[in-house]
PDB file of C-alpha atoms in Angstrom:
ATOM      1  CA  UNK A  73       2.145 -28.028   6.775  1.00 91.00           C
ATOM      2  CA  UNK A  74       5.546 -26.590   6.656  1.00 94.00           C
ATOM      3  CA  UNK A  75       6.246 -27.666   3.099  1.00 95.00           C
ATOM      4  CA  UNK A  76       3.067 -25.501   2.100  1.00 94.00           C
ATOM      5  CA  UNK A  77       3.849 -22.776   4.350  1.00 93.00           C
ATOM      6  CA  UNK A  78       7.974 -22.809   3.149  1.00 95.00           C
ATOM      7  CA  UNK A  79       7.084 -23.004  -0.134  1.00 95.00           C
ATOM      8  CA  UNK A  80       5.047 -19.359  -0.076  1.00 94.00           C
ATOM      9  CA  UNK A  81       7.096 -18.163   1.928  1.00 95.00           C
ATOM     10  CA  UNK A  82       9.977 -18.710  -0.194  1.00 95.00           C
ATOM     11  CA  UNK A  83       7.894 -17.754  -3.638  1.00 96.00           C
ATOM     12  CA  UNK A  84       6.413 -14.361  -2.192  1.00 95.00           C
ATOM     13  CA  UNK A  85       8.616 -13.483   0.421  1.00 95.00           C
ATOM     14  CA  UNK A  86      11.902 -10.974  -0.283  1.00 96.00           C
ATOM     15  CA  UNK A  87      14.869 -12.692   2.321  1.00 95.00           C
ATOM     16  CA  UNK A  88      15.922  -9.239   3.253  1.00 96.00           C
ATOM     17  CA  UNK A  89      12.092  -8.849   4.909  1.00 95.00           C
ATOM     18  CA  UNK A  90      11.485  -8.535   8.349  1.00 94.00           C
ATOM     19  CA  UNK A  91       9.121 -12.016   8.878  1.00 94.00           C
ATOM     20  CA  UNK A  92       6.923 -12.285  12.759  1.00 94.00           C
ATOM     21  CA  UNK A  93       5.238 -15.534  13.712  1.00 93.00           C
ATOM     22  CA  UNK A  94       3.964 -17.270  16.551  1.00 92.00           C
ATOM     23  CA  UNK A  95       6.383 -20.448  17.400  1.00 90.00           C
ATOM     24  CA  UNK A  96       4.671 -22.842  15.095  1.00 92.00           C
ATOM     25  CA  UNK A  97       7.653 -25.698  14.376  1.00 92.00           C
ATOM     26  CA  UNK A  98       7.296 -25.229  11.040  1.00 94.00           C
ATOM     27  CA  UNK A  99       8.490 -21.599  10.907  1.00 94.00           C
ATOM     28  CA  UNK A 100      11.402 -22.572  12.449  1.00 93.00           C
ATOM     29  CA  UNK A 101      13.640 -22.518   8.863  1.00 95.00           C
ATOM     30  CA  UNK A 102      12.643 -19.057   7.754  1.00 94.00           C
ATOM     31  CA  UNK A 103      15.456 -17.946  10.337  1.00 92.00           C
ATOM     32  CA  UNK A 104      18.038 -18.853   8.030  1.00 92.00           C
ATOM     33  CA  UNK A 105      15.890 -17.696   4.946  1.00 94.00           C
ATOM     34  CA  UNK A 106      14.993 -13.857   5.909  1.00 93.00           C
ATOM     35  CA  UNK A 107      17.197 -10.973   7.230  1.00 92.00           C
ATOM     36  CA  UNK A 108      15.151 -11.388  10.801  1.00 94.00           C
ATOM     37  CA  UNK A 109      12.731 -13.738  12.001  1.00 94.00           C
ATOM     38  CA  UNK A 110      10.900 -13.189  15.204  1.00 94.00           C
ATOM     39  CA  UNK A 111       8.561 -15.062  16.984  1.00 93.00           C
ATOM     40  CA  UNK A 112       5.873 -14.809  19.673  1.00 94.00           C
ATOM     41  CA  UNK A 113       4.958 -17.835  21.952  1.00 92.00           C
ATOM     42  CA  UNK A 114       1.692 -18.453  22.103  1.00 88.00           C
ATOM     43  CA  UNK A 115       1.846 -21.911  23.776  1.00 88.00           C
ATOM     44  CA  UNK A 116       3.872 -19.809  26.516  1.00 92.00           C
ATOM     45  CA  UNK A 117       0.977 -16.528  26.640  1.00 91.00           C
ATOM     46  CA  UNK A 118       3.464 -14.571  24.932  1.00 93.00           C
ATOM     47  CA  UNK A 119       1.321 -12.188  22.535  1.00 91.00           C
ATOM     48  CA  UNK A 120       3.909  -9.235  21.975  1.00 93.00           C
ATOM     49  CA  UNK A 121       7.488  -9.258  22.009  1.00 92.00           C
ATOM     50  CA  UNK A 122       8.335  -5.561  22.148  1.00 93.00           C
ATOM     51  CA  UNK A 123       6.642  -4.165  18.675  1.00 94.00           C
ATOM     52  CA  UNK A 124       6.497  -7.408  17.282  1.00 94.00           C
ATOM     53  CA  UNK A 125       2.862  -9.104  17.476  1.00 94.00           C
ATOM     54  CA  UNK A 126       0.705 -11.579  14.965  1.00 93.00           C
ATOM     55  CA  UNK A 127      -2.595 -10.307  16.388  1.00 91.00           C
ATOM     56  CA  UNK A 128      -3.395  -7.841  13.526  1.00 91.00           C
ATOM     57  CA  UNK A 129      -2.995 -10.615  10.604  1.00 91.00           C
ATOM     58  CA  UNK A 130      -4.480 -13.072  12.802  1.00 91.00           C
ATOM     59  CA  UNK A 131      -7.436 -10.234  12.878  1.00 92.00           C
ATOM     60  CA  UNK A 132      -7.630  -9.982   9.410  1.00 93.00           C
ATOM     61  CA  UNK A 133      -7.884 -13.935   9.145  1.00 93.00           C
ATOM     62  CA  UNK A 134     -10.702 -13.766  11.676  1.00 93.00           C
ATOM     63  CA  UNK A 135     -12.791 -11.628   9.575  1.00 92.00           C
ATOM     64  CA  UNK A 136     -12.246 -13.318   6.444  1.00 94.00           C
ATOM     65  CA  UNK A 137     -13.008 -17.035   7.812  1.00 94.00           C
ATOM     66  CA  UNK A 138     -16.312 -15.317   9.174  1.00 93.00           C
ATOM     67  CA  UNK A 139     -16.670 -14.330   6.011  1.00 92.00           C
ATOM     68  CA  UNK A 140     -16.684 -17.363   4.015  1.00 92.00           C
ATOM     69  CA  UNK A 141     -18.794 -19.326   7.076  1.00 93.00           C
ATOM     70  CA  UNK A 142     -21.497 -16.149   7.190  1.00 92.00           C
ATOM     71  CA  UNK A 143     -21.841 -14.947   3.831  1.00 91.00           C
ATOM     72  CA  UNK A 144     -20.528 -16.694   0.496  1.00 92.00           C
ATOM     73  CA  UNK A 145     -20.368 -20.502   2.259  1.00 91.00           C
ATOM     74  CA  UNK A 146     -17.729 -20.826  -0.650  1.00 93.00           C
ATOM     75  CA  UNK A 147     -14.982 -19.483  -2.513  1.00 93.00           C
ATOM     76  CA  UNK A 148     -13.323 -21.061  -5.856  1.00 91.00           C
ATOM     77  CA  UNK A 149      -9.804 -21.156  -6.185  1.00 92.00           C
ATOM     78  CA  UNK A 150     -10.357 -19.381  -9.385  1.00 89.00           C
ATOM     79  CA  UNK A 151     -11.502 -15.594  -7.936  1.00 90.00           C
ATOM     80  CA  UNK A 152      -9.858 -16.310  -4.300  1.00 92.00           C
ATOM     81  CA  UNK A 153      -7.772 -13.341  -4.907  1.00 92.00           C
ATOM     82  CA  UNK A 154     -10.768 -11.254  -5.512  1.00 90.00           C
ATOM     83  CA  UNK A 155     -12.221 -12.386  -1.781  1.00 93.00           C
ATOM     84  CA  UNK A 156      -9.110 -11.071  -0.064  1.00 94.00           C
ATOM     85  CA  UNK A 157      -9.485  -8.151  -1.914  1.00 93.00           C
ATOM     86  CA  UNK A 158     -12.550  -7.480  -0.837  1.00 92.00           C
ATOM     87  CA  UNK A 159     -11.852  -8.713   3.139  1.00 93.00           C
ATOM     88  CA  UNK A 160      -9.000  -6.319   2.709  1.00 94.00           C
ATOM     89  CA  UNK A 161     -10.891  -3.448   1.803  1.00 93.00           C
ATOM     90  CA  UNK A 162     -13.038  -4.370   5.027  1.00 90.00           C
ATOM     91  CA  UNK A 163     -10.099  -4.464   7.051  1.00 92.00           C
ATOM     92  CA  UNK A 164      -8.209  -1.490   5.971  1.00 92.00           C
ATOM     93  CA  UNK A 165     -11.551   0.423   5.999  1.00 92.00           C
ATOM     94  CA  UNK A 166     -12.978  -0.796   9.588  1.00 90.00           C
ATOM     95  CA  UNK A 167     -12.770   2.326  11.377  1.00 93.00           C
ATOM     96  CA  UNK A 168     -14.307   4.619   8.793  1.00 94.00           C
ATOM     97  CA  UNK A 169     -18.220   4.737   8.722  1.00 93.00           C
ATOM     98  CA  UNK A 170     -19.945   2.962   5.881  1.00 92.00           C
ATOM     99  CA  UNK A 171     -21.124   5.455   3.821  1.00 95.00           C
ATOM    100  CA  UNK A 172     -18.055   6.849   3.928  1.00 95.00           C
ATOM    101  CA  UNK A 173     -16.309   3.281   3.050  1.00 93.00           C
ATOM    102  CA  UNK A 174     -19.611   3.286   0.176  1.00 93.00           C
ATOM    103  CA  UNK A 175     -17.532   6.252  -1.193  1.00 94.00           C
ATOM    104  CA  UNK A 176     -14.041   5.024  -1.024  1.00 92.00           C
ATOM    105  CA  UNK A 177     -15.461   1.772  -2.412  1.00 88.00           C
ATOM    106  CA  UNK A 178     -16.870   4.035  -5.486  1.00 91.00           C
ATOM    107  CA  UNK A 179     -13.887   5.805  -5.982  1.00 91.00           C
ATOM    108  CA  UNK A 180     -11.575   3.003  -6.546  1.00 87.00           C
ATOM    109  CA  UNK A 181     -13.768   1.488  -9.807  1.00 87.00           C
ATOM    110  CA  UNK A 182     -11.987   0.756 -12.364  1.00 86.00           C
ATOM    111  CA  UNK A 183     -14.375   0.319 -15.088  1.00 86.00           C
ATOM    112  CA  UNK A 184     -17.523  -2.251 -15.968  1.00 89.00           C
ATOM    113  CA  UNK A 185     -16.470  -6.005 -15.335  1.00 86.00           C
ATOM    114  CA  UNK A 186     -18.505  -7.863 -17.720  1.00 90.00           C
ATOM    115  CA  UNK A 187     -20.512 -11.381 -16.346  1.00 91.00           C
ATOM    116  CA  UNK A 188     -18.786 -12.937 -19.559  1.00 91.00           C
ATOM    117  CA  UNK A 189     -15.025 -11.572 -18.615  1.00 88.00           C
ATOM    118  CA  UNK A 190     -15.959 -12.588 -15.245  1.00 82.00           C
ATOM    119  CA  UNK A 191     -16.851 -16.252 -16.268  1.00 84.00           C
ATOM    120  CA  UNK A 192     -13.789 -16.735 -18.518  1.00 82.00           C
TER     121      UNK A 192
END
């Protein structure tokens, strides 16, 4: 709802950022929050509006939601931010091959997480 979506927005968001969205009603304040706001109609078959487009984040949501229904079923609020981490990996890695994203994925370890640290 827009309080929700305001409420992020306004915690995470700098107002000198550039924000896109489709023409959701709720969106409709962040034009006086951020330095631009632009929007792409949806309702209307609008998908692009010169450079500006939602399709990659709405992309990236894609994969995660088929995620969570295909694979883990469930996520706790505690480790969320680990999920997206790892559906980000995914998506920044999708056009490399998978052993190569097996190597990346090594490279970027940053030490043994313990099941008890985990659990904490």
């Amino acid at each position: 709802d827009q309080k929700t979506l305001l409420s992020e927005i306004y915690a995470n968001v700098s107002p000198t950022a550039e924000i896109v969205t489709d023409n959701y009603s709720a969106y409709v304040p962040v034009r006086d929050y951020c330095k631009k706001h632009v929007t792409v109609s949806h309702s209307t078959g609008e998908y692009v509006r010169g450079q500006y487009h939602t399709n990659t984040i709405e992309n990236f949501w894609s994969l995660f939601k088929r995620g969570y229904v295909g694979t883990y079923h469930y996520m706790s609020d505690k480790h969320l931010d680990k999920y997206l981490d790892e559906f980000e990996f995914r998506y920044n890695s999708k056009k490399i091959g998978e052993i190569e994203r097996f190597d990346v994925f090594l490279q970027e370890i940053q030490g043994r997480l313990k099941y008890k640290t985990l659990t904490a």
